mmCIF file with all atom_site columns, C-alpha atoms in Angstrom:
data_model
loop_
_atom_site.group_PDB
_atom_site.id
_atom_site.type_symbol
_atom_site.label_atom_id
_atom_site.label_alt_id
_atom_site.label_comp_id
_atom_site.label_asym_id
_atom_site.label_entity_id
_atom_site.label_seq_id
_atom_site.pdbx_PDB_ins_code
_atom_site.Cartn_x
_atom_site.Cartn_y
_atom_site.Cartn_z
_atom_site.occupancy
_atom_site.B_iso_or_equiv
_atom_site.pdbx_formal_charge
_atom_site.auth_seq_id
_atom_site.auth_comp_id
_atom_site.auth_asym_id
_atom_site.auth_atom_id
_atom_site.pdbx_PDB_model_num
ATOM 1   C CA . THR A 1 1   ? -83.039  7.229   204.059 1.00 82.00 ? 99  THR A CA 1
ATOM 2   C CA . THR A 1 2   ? -85.955  9.276   202.837 1.00 90.00 ? 100 THR A CA 1
ATOM 3   C CA . VAL A 1 3   ? -88.407  8.451   200.059 1.00 91.00 ? 101 VAL A CA 1
ATOM 4   C CA . ARG A 1 4   ? -90.577  11.102  198.464 1.00 94.00 ? 102 ARG A CA 1
ATOM 5   C CA . LEU A 1 5   ? -93.526  10.432  196.173 1.00 94.00 ? 103 LEU A CA 1
ATOM 6   C CA . LEU A 1 6   ? -95.220  12.912  193.882 1.00 96.00 ? 104 LEU A CA 1
ATOM 7   C CA . TRP A 1 7   ? -97.976  12.068  191.446 1.00 95.00 ? 105 TRP A CA 1
ATOM 8   C CA . ASN A 1 8   ? -100.446 13.586  189.071 1.00 96.00 ? 106 ASN A CA 1
ATOM 9   C CA . GLU A 1 9   ? -102.924 12.152  186.559 1.00 95.00 ? 107 GLU A CA 1
ATOM 10  C CA . ASP A 1 10  ? -100.148 11.116  184.191 1.00 95.00 ? 108 ASP A CA 1
ATOM 11  C CA . ALA A 1 11  ? -97.216  9.914   186.313 1.00 92.00 ? 109 ALA A CA 1
ATOM 12  C CA . LEU A 1 12  ? -95.775  8.804   189.635 1.00 91.00 ? 110 LEU A CA 1
ATOM 13  C CA . TYR A 1 13  ? -92.423  10.238  190.632 1.00 93.00 ? 111 TYR A CA 1
ATOM 14  C CA . VAL A 1 14  ? -90.227  8.502   193.211 1.00 91.00 ? 112 VAL A CA 1
ATOM 15  C CA . CYS A 1 15  ? -87.185  10.130  194.813 1.00 91.00 ? 113 CYS A CA 1
ATOM 16  C CA . TRP A 1 16  ? -84.794  8.408   197.238 1.00 88.00 ? 114 TRP A CA 1
ATOM 17  C CA . GLU A 1 17  ? -82.395  10.296  199.442 1.00 88.00 ? 115 GLU A CA 1
ATOM 18  C CA . LEU A 1 18  ? -79.911  7.757   200.764 1.00 83.00 ? 116 LEU A CA 1
ATOM 19  C CA . GLU A 1 19  ? -77.509  8.181   203.637 1.00 83.00 ? 117 GLU A CA 1
ATOM 20  C CA . GLY A 1 20  ? -74.368  6.264   204.389 1.00 79.00 ? 118 GLY A CA 1
ATOM 21  C CA . SER A 1 21  ? -71.956  4.493   202.164 1.00 81.00 ? 119 SER A CA 1
ATOM 22  C CA . ALA A 1 22  ? -72.481  1.679   199.709 1.00 77.00 ? 120 ALA A CA 1
ATOM 23  C CA . ALA A 1 23  ? -70.177  -0.853  198.096 1.00 79.00 ? 121 ALA A CA 1
ATOM 24  C CA . SER A 1 24  ? -68.969  -0.015  194.609 1.00 80.00 ? 122 SER A CA 1
ATOM 25  C CA . PRO A 1 25  ? -71.101  -1.497  191.810 1.00 78.00 ? 123 PRO A CA 1
ATOM 26  C CA . THR A 1 26  ? -70.144  -4.936  190.533 1.00 79.00 ? 124 THR A CA 1
ATOM 27  C CA . ALA A 1 27  ? -67.994  -4.944  187.393 1.00 79.00 ? 125 ALA A CA 1
ATOM 28  C CA . PRO A 1 28  ? -69.927  -6.732  184.605 1.00 73.00 ? 126 PRO A CA 1
ATOM 29  C CA . ASP A 1 29  ? -66.869  -8.736  183.547 1.00 76.00 ? 127 ASP A CA 1
ATOM 30  C CA . SER A 1 30  ? -66.567  -10.205 187.052 1.00 80.00 ? 128 SER A CA 1
ATOM 31  C CA . ILE A 1 31  ? -69.843  -12.154 186.790 1.00 77.00 ? 129 ILE A CA 1
ATOM 32  C CA . ASP A 1 32  ? -69.737  -15.865 186.111 1.00 79.00 ? 130 ASP A CA 1
ATOM 33  C CA . ALA A 1 33  ? -71.559  -16.440 182.816 1.00 70.00 ? 131 ALA A CA 1
ATOM 34  C CA . GLY A 1 34  ? -73.763  -19.188 184.309 1.00 79.00 ? 132 GLY A CA 1
ATOM 35  C CA . CYS A 1 35  ? -74.702  -17.288 187.474 1.00 75.00 ? 133 CYS A CA 1
ATOM 36  C CA . PHE A 1 36  ? -78.024  -15.911 186.250 1.00 73.00 ? 134 PHE A CA 1
ATOM 37  C CA . GLU A 1 37  ? -78.953  -19.101 184.440 1.00 75.00 ? 135 GLU A CA 1
ATOM 38  C CA . LYS A 1 38  ? -78.579  -21.050 187.698 1.00 74.00 ? 136 LYS A CA 1
ATOM 39  C CA . LEU A 1 39  ? -80.779  -18.460 189.440 1.00 69.00 ? 137 LEU A CA 1
ATOM 40  C CA . GLY A 1 40  ? -83.417  -18.689 186.683 1.00 67.00 ? 138 GLY A CA 1
ATOM 41  C CA . LEU A 1 41  ? -82.790  -15.080 185.691 1.00 71.00 ? 139 LEU A CA 1
ATOM 42  C CA . GLN A 1 42  ? -81.204  -15.575 182.277 1.00 72.00 ? 140 GLN A CA 1
ATOM 43  C CA . GLN A 1 43  ? -83.770  -13.222 180.705 1.00 76.00 ? 141 GLN A CA 1
ATOM 44  C CA . VAL A 1 44  ? -82.200  -10.215 182.520 1.00 78.00 ? 142 VAL A CA 1
ATOM 45  C CA . PRO A 1 45  ? -80.425  -8.101  179.870 1.00 78.00 ? 143 PRO A CA 1
ATOM 46  C CA . LEU A 1 46  ? -76.638  -8.480  180.079 1.00 75.00 ? 144 LEU A CA 1
ATOM 47  C CA . ASP A 1 47  ? -76.087  -4.760  180.672 1.00 76.00 ? 145 ASP A CA 1
ATOM 48  C CA . LYS A 1 48  ? -78.470  -4.831  183.667 1.00 79.00 ? 146 LYS A CA 1
ATOM 49  C CA . GLN A 1 49  ? -77.415  -8.039  185.423 1.00 79.00 ? 147 GLN A CA 1
ATOM 50  C CA . THR A 1 50  ? -75.087  -6.308  187.861 1.00 80.00 ? 148 THR A CA 1
ATOM 51  C CA . VAL A 1 51  ? -78.021  -4.356  189.322 1.00 84.00 ? 149 VAL A CA 1
ATOM 52  C CA . LEU A 1 52  ? -79.282  -7.578  190.908 1.00 82.00 ? 150 LEU A CA 1
ATOM 53  C CA . LEU A 1 53  ? -75.896  -8.165  192.561 1.00 82.00 ? 151 LEU A CA 1
ATOM 54  C CA . ASP A 1 54  ? -75.319  -4.627  193.813 1.00 85.00 ? 152 ASP A CA 1
ATOM 55  C CA . GLU A 1 55  ? -76.669  -2.691  196.756 1.00 87.00 ? 153 GLU A CA 1
ATOM 56  C CA . ARG A 1 56  ? -79.773  -1.010  195.408 1.00 88.00 ? 154 ARG A CA 1
ATOM 57  C CA . VAL A 1 57  ? -83.084  0.643   196.129 1.00 90.00 ? 155 VAL A CA 1
ATOM 58  C CA . GLU A 1 58  ? -86.298  -0.962  194.966 1.00 91.00 ? 156 GLU A CA 1
ATOM 59  C CA . CYS A 1 59  ? -89.832  0.216   194.322 1.00 91.00 ? 157 CYS A CA 1
ATOM 60  C CA . PHE A 1 60  ? -92.684  -2.247  193.732 1.00 90.00 ? 158 PHE A CA 1
ATOM 61  C CA . LEU A 1 61  ? -96.011  -1.062  192.358 1.00 90.00 ? 159 LEU A CA 1
ATOM 62  C CA . TRP A 1 62  ? -99.208  -3.096  192.243 1.00 87.00 ? 160 TRP A CA 1
ATOM 63  C CA . GLN A 1 63  ? -102.810 -2.152  191.730 1.00 82.00 ? 161 GLN A CA 1
ATOM 64  C CA . PRO A 1 64  ? -104.970 -4.953  193.212 1.00 79.00 ? 162 PRO A CA 1
ATOM 65  C CA . GLN A 1 65  ? -107.840 -6.098  191.033 1.00 77.00 ? 163 GLN A CA 1
ATOM 66  C CA . GLY A 1 66  ? -110.884 -8.205  191.805 1.00 70.00 ? 164 GLY A CA 1
ATOM 67  C CA . ARG A 1 67  ? -112.819 -8.838  194.996 1.00 67.00 ? 165 ARG A CA 1
ATOM 68  C CA . ASP A 1 68  ? -110.768 -11.717 196.375 1.00 64.00 ? 166 ASP A CA 1
ATOM 69  C CA . ARG A 1 69  ? -107.450 -9.963  195.982 1.00 58.00 ? 167 ARG A CA 1
ATOM 70  C CA . GLU A 1 70  ? -105.404 -12.598 197.771 1.00 60.00 ? 168 GLU A CA 1
ATOM 71  C CA . ASN A 1 71  ? -106.619 -15.530 195.685 1.00 62.00 ? 169 ASN A CA 1
ATOM 72  C CA . ASP A 1 72  ? -106.700 -13.594 192.390 1.00 70.00 ? 170 ASP A CA 1
ATOM 73  C CA . ARG A 1 73  ? -103.194 -12.212 192.866 1.00 72.00 ? 171 ARG A CA 1
ATOM 74  C CA . ARG A 1 74  ? -101.391 -15.038 191.019 1.00 72.00 ? 172 ARG A CA 1
ATOM 75  C CA . ASN A 1 75  ? -102.515 -13.703 187.638 1.00 76.00 ? 173 ASN A CA 1
ATOM 76  C CA . GLN A 1 76  ? -101.994 -10.028 188.411 1.00 84.00 ? 174 GLN A CA 1
ATOM 77  C CA . THR A 1 77  ? -99.146  -7.834  187.234 1.00 86.00 ? 175 THR A CA 1
ATOM 78  C CA . TYR A 1 78  ? -96.803  -5.733  189.338 1.00 88.00 ? 176 TYR A CA 1
ATOM 79  C CA . PHE A 1 79  ? -93.897  -3.542  188.368 1.00 90.00 ? 177 PHE A CA 1
ATOM 80  C CA . ALA A 1 80  ? -90.475  -3.542  190.014 1.00 90.00 ? 178 ALA A CA 1
ATOM 81  C CA . PHE A 1 81  ? -87.935  -0.770  189.627 1.00 91.00 ? 179 PHE A CA 1
ATOM 82  C CA . GLU A 1 82  ? -84.418  -1.329  190.960 1.00 90.00 ? 180 GLU A CA 1
ATOM 83  C CA . ILE A 1 83  ? -81.594  1.211   190.859 1.00 89.00 ? 181 ILE A CA 1
ATOM 84  C CA . ASN A 1 84  ? -78.033  0.581   191.968 1.00 86.00 ? 182 ASN A CA 1
ATOM 85  C CA . TYR A 1 85  ? -75.464  2.930   193.435 1.00 82.00 ? 183 TYR A CA 1
ATOM 86  C CA . ALA A 1 86  ? -74.128  3.769   189.971 1.00 82.00 ? 184 ALA A CA 1
ATOM 87  C CA . GLY A 1 87  ? -77.603  4.860   188.793 1.00 85.00 ? 185 GLY A CA 1
ATOM 88  C CA . ARG A 1 88  ? -78.150  1.821   186.540 1.00 86.00 ? 186 ARG A CA 1
ATOM 89  C CA . ALA A 1 89  ? -81.823  0.878   186.541 1.00 89.00 ? 187 ALA A CA 1
ATOM 90  C CA . LEU A 1 90  ? -83.556  -2.463  186.040 1.00 88.00 ? 188 LEU A CA 1
ATOM 91  C CA . THR A 1 91  ? -87.272  -2.559  185.331 1.00 88.00 ? 189 THR A CA 1
ATOM 92  C CA . ASN A 1 92  ? -89.416  -5.645  185.546 1.00 87.00 ? 190 ASN A CA 1
ATOM 93  C CA . ARG A 1 93  ? -93.049  -6.272  184.638 1.00 86.00 ? 191 ARG A CA 1
ATOM 94  C CA . ALA A 1 94  ? -93.925  -9.456  186.490 1.00 85.00 ? 192 ALA A CA 1
ATOM 95  C CA . ASN A 1 95  ? -96.837  -11.581 187.664 1.00 83.00 ? 193 ASN A CA 1
ATOM 96  C CA . PHE A 1 96  ? -97.246  -13.010 191.128 1.00 81.00 ? 194 PHE A CA 1
ATOM 97  C CA . ASP A 1 97  ? -97.130  -16.482 189.578 1.00 78.00 ? 195 ASP A CA 1
ATOM 98  C CA . GLY A 1 98  ? -93.382  -15.950 189.026 1.00 74.00 ? 196 GLY A CA 1
ATOM 99  C CA . THR A 1 99  ? -93.522  -14.860 185.375 1.00 74.00 ? 197 THR A CA 1
ATOM 100 C CA . MET A 1 100 ? -91.076  -11.998 184.758 1.00 73.00 ? 198 MET A CA 1
ATOM 101 C CA . GLY A 1 101 ? -90.406  -9.644  181.877 1.00 74.00 ? 199 GLY A CA 1
ATOM 102 C CA . PHE A 1 102 ? -87.264  -7.583  182.127 1.00 69.00 ? 200 PHE A CA 1
ATOM 103 C CA . ASP A 1 103 ? -87.936  -5.873  178.805 1.00 61.00 ? 201 ASP A CA 1
ATOM 104 C CA . CYS A 1 104 ? -90.254  -3.323  180.404 1.00 52.00 ? 202 CYS A CA 1
ATOM 105 C CA . ASN A 1 105 ? -89.269  0.317   179.811 1.00 50.00 ? 203 ASN A CA 1
#
């Protein structure tokens, strides 16, 4: 597996080159309706829920703020990008305190 990063003043570009085989993506109609509620992830959009069950690549971005970064981290935001084998992407704007927002585009 190779990851390539390219950036400029306006954007960060991430490219994964994956080797090997992966399991087929999960069929949305095969998911138990209460599965994500039990996991506390009911706010994940229905059309993106399978991404969390599939084999996927992930990229987490965080820009530390403040002097005491470890203690101040609870209130800071990070971004998570997850893409499954089928190319379906899930984006998440979250805080280290556990607050998540899967409506990030």
